[in-house]
mmCIF file of C-alpha atoms in Angstrom:
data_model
loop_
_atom_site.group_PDB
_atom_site.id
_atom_site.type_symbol
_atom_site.label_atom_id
_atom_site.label_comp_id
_atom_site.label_asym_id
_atom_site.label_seq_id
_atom_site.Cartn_x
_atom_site.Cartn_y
_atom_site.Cartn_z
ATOM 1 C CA UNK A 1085 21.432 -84.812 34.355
ATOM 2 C CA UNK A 1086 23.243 -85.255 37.607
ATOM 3 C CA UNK A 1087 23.512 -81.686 38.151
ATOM 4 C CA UNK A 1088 20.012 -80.964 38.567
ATOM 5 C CA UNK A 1089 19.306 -83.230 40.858
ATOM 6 C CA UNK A 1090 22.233 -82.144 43.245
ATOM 7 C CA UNK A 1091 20.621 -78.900 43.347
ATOM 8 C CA UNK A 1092 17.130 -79.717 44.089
ATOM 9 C CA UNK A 1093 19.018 -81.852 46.913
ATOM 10 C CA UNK A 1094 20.428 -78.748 48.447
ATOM 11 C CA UNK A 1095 17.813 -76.652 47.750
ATOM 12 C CA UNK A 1096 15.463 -79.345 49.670
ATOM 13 C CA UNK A 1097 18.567 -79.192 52.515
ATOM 14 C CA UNK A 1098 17.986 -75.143 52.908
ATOM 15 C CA UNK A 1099 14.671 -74.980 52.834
ATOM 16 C CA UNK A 1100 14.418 -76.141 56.923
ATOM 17 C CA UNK A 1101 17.132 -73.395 58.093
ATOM 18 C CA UNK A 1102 15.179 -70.509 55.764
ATOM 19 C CA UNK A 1103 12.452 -71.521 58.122
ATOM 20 C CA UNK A 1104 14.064 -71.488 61.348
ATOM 21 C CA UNK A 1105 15.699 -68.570 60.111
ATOM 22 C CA UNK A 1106 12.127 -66.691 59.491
ATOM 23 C CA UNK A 1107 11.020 -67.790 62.715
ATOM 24 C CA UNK A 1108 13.949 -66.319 64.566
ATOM 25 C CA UNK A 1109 13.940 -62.937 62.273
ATOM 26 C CA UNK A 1110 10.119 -62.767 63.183
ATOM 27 C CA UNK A 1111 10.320 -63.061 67.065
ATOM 28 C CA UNK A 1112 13.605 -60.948 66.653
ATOM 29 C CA UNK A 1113 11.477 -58.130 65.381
ATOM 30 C CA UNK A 1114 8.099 -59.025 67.900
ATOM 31 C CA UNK A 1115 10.362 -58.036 70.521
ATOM 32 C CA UNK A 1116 11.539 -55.070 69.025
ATOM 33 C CA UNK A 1117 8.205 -53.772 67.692
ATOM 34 C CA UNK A 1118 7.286 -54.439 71.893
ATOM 35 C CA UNK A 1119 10.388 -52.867 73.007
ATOM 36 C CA UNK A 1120 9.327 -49.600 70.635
ATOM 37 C CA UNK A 1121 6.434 -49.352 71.256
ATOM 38 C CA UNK A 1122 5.396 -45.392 72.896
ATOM 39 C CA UNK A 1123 2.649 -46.317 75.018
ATOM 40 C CA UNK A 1124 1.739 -49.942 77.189
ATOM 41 C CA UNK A 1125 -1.360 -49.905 79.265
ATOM 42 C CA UNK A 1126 -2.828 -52.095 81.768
ATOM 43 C CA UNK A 1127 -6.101 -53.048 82.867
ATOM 44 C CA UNK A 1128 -6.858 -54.832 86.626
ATOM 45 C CA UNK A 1129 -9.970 -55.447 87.681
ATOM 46 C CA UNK A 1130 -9.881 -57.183 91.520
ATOM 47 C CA UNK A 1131 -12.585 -58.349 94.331
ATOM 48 C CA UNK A 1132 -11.940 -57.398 97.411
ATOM 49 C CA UNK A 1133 -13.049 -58.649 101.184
ATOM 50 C CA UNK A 1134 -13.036 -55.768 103.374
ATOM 51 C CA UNK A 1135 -13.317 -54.221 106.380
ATOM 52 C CA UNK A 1136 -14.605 -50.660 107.403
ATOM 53 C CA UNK A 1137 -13.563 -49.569 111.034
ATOM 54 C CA UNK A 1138 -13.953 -46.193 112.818
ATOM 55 C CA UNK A 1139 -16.170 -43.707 113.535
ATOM 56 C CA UNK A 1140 -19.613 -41.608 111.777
ATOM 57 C CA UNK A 1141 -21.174 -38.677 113.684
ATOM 58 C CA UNK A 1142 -24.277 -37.492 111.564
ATOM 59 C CA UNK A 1143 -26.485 -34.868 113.355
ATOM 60 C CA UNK A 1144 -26.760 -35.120 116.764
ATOM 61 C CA UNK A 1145 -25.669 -39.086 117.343
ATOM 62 C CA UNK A 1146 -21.957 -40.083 116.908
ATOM 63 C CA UNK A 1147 -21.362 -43.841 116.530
ATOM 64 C CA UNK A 1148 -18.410 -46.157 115.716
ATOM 65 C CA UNK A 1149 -19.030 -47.689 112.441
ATOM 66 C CA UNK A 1150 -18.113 -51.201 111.949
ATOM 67 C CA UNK A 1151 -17.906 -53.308 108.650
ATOM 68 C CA UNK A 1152 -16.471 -56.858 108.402
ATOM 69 C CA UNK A 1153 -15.476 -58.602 105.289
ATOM 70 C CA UNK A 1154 -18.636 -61.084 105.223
ATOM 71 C CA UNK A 1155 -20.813 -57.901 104.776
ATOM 72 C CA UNK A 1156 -18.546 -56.881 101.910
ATOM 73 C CA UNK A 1157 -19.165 -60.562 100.178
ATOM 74 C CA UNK A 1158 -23.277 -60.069 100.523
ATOM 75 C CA UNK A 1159 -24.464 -61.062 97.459
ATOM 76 C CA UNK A 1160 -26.836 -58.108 97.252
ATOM 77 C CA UNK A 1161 -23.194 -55.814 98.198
ATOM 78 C CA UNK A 1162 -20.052 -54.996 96.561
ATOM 79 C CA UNK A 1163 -16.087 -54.488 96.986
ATOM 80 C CA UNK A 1164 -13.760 -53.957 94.815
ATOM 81 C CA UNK A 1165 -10.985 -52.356 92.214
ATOM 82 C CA UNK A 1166 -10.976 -51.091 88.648
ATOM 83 C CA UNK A 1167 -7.320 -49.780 87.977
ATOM 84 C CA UNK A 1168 -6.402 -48.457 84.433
ATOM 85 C CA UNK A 1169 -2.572 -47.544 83.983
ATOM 86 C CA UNK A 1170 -0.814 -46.470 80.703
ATOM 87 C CA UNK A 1171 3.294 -46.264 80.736
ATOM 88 C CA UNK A 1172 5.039 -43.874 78.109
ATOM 89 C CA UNK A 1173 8.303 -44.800 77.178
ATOM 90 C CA UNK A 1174 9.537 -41.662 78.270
ATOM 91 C CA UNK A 1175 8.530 -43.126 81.798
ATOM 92 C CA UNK A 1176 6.096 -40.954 82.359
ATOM 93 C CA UNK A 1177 1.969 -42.310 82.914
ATOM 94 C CA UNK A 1178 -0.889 -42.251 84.236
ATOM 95 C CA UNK A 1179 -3.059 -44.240 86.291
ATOM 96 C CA UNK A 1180 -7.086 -44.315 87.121
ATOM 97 C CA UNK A 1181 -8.565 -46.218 90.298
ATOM 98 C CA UNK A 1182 -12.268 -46.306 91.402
ATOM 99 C CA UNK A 1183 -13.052 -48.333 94.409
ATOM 100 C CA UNK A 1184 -16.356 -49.336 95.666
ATOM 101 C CA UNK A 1185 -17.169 -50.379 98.574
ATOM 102 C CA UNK A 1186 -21.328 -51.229 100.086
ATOM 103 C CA UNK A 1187 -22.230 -53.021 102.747
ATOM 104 C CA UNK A 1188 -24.377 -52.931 105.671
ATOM 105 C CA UNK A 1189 -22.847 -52.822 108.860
ATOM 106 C CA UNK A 1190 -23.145 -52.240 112.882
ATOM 107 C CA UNK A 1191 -22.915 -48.767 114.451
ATOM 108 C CA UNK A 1192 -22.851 -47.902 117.874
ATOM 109 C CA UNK A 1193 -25.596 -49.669 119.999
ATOM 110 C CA UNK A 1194 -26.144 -52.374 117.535
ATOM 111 C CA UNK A 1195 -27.593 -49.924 115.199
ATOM 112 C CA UNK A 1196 -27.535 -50.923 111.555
ATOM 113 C CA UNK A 1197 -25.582 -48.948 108.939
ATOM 114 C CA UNK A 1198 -26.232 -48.295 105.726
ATOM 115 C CA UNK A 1199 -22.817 -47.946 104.122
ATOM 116 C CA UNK A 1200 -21.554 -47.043 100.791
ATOM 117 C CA UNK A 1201 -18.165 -45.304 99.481
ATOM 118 C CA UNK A 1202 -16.965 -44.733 96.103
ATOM 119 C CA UNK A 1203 -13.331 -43.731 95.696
ATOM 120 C CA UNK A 1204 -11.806 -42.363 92.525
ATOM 121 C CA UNK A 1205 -8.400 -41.856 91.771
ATOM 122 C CA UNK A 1206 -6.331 -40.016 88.779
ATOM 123 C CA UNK A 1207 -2.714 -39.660 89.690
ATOM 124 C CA UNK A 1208 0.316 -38.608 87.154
ATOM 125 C CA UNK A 1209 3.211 -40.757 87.501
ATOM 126 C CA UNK A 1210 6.849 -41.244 86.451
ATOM 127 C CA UNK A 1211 9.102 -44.195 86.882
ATOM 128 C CA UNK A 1212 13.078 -43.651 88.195
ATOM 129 C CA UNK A 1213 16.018 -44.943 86.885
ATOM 130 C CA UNK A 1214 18.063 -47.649 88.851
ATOM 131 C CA UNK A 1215 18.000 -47.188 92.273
ATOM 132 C CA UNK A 1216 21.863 -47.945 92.415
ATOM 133 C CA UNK A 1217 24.998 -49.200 90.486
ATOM 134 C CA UNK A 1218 25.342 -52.595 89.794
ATOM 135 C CA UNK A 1219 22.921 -55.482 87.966
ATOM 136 C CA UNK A 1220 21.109 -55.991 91.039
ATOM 137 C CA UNK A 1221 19.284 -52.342 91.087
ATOM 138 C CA UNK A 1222 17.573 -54.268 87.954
ATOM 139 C CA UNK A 1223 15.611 -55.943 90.522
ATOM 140 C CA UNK A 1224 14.057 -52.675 92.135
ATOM 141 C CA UNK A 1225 11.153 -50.243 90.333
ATOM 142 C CA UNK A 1226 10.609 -47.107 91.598
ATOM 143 C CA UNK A 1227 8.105 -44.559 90.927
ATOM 144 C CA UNK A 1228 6.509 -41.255 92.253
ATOM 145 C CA UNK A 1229 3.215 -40.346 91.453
ATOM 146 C CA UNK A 1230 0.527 -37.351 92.272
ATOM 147 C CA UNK A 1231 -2.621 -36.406 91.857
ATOM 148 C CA UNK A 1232 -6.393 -36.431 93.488
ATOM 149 C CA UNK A 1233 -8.350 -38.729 95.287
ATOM 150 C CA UNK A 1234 -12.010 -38.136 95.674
ATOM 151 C CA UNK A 1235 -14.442 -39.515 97.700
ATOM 152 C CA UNK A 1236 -18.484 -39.848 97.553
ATOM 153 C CA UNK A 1237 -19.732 -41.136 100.870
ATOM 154 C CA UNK A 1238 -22.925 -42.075 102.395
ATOM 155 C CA UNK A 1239 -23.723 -43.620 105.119
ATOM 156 C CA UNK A 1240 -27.374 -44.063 106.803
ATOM 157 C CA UNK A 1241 -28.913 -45.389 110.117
ATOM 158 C CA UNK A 1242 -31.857 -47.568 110.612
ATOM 159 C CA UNK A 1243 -32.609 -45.677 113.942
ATOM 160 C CA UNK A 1244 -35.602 -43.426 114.992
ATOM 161 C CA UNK A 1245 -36.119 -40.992 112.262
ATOM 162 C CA UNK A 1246 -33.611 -42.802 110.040
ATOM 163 C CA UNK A 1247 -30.369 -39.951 109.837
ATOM 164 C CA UNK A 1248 -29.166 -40.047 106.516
ATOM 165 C CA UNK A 1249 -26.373 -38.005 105.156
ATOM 166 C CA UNK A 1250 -23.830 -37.894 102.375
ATOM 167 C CA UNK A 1251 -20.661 -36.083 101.350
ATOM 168 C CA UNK A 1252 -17.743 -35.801 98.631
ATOM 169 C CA UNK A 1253 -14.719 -34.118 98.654
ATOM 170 C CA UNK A 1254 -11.233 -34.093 96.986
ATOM 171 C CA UNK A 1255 -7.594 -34.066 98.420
ATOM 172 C CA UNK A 1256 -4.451 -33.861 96.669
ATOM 173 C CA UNK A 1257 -2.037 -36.817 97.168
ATOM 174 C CA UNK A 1258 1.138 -37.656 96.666
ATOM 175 C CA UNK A 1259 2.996 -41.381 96.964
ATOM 176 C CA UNK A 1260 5.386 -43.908 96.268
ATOM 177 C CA UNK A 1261 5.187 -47.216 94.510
ATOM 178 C CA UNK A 1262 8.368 -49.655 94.820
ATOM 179 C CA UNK A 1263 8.451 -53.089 93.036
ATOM 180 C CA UNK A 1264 11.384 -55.441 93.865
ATOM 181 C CA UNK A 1265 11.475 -58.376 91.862
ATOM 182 C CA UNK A 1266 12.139 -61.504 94.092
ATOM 183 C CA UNK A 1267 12.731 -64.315 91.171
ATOM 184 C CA UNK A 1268 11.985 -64.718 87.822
ATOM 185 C CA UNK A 1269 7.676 -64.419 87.835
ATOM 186 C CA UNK A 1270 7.309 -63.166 91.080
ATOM 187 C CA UNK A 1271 7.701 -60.015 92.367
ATOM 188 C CA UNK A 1272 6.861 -58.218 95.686
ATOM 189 C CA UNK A 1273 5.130 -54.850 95.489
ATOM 190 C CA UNK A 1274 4.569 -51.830 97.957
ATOM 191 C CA UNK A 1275 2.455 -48.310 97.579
ATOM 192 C CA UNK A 1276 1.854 -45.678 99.983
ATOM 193 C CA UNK A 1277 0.683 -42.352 99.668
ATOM 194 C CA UNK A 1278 -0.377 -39.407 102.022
ATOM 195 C CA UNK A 1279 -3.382 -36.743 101.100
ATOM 196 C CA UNK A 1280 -4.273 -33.408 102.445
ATOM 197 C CA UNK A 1281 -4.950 -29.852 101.202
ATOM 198 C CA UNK A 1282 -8.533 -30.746 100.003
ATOM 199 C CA UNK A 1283 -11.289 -31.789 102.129
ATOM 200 C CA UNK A 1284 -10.743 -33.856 104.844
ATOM 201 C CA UNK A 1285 -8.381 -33.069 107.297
ATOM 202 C CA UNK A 1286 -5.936 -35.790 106.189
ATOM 203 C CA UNK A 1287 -6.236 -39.342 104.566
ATOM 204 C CA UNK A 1288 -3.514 -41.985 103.358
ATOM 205 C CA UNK A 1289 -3.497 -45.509 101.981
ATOM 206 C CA UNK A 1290 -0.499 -48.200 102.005
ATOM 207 C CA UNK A 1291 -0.642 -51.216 99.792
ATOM 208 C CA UNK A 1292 1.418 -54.340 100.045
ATOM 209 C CA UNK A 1293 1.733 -57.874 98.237
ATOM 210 C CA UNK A 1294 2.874 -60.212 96.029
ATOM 211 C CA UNK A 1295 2.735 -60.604 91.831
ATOM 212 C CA UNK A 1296 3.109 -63.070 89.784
ATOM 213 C CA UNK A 1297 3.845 -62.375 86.139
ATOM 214 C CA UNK A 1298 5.230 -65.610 84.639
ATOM 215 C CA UNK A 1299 2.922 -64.494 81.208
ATOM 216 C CA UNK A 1300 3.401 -62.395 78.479
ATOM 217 C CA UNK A 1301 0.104 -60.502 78.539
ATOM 218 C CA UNK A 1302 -1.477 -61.172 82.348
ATOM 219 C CA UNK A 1303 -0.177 -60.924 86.134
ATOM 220 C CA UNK A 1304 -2.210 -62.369 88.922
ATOM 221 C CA UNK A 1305 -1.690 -59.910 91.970
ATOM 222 C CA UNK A 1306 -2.689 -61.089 95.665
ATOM 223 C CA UNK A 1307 -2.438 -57.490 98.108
ATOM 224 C CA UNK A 1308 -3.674 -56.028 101.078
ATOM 225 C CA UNK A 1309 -4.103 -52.397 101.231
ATOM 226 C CA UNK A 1310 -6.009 -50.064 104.121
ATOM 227 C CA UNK A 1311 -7.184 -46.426 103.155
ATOM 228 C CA UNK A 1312 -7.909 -44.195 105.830
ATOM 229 C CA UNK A 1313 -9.551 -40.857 106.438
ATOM 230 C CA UNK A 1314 -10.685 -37.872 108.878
ATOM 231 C CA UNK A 1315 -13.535 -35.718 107.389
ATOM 232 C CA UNK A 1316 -15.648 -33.185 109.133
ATOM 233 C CA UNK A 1317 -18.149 -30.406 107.980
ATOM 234 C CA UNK A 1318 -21.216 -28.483 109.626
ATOM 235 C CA UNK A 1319 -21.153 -27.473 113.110
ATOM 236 C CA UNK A 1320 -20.902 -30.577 116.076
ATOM 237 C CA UNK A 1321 -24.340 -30.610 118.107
ATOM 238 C CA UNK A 1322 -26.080 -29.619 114.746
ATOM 239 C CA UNK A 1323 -28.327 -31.755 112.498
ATOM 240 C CA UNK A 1324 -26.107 -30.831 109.573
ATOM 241 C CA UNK A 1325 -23.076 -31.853 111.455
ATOM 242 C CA UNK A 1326 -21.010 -35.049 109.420
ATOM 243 C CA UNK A 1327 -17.763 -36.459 110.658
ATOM 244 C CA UNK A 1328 -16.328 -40.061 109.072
ATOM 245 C CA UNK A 1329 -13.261 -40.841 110.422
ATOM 246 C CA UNK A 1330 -12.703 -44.566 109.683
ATOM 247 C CA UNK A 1331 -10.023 -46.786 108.075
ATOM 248 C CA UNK A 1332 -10.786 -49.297 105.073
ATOM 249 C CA UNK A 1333 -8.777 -52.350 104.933
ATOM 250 C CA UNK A 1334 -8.790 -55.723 103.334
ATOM 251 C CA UNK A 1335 -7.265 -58.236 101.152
ATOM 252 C CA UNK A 1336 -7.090 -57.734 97.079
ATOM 253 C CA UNK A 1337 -6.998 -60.023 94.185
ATOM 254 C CA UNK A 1338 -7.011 -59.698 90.789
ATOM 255 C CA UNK A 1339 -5.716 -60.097 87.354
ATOM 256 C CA UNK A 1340 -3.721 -57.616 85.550
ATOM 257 C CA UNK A 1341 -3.994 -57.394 81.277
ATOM 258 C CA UNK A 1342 -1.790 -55.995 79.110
ATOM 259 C CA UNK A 1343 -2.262 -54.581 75.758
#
């Protein structure tokens, strides 16, 4: 009878490492099940409090065009981000940005502006290897990306026979995007790209701040970016004429989910 009961003992004895052991073989295979997995994407919505500088000639009148962050904040008014990225684990991706901004503003002789501009971006983009040898290039991301930005703009004055127009075009960009992390959960983050061969003469935008991704499925980024642009069609001196040369700029915040 003694028999038995040593071997219920030592079964009772094993049955707390089989646990621990399951545990471990579970999270063991969680992490490689992430680690395999083909596809990760991303979803960041942000708010943004903005600023719209430069200048709008529509028809005849040319003003400077001037939009501070408390007209972004109206409640009636919007600004902000929508950013949708998916990685491959062949480190190529993609990644989808619409920006709005409205607001009401001042234009040249305390005229008021009517001011709204809707940006959307599709871009192609593939993630280096380390930058250099040794465990420190662990620290540094790198990527190039391309693709087309487009823009729907329209902007009206409350003057004497209220000028309204609106525009959209599309320009092929190009950029960089270069994360360095600084310690564990934080990480500093740059972007800047340059656009042409569509329709504005030129535009760019250069992004800069700071994320913090201490958890598994989120990341909290705090940025500041500026977009800027020089567009032009009709004839100068004609009612037709449009011209928006201005630069957006502002601070960013939002929280990044993965899935």
């Amino acid at each position: 009878m003694t028999m038995p009961v040593v071997q219920s003992r030592a079964r009772r004895a094993q049955r707390p490492a089989l646990a621990a052991l399951v545990i471990v073989a579970s999270g063991l295979a969680a992490e490689r099940a992430e680690a395999e997995r083909i596809w990760q994407f991303q979803l960041t919505p942000m708010v943004q409090a903005g600023s719209v500088e430069g200048v709008t000639e529509l028809g005849l009148l040319g003003r400077d065009l001037s939009i501070d962050p408390g007209d972004m904040l109206d409640p009636l008014r919007a600004g902000g981000v929508l950013e949708f990225e998916a990685r491959h684990r062949s480190r190529l991706g993609f990644r989808l940005r619409y920006t709005v901004q409205d607001a009401d503003g001042r234009g040249g002789g305390g005229v008021v502006v009517d001011y709204d501009q809707n940006i959307g971006e599709a871009v192609v983009t593939y993630r280096l290897g380390r930058i250099g040898p040794g465990a420190a290039s662990d620290r540094d991301r790198l990527e190039v990306f391309g693709g087309v930005r487009h823009w729907d703009v329209d902007v009206q004055e409350a003057a004497p026979g209220s000028l309204r127009r609106s525009a959209d075009w599309s320009d092929a960009i190009v950029g960089l995007r270069w994360q360095r992390r600084l310690r564990p959960g934080l990480s500093l983050l740059l972007e800047g790209d340059i656009g042409g061969l569509g329709g504005s003469d030129h535009s760019w935008s250069a992004t800069g701040g700071v994320v913090f991704d201490r958890w598994q499925r989120a990341s909290v980024y705090v940025m500041y970016r500026a977009l800027g642009v020089d567009y032009e069609e009709g004839q100068r001196g004609t009612a037709g004429y449009f011209r928006h040369d201005t630069v957006s700029h502002g601070l960013l915040a939002g929280v990044g989910i993965r899935f």
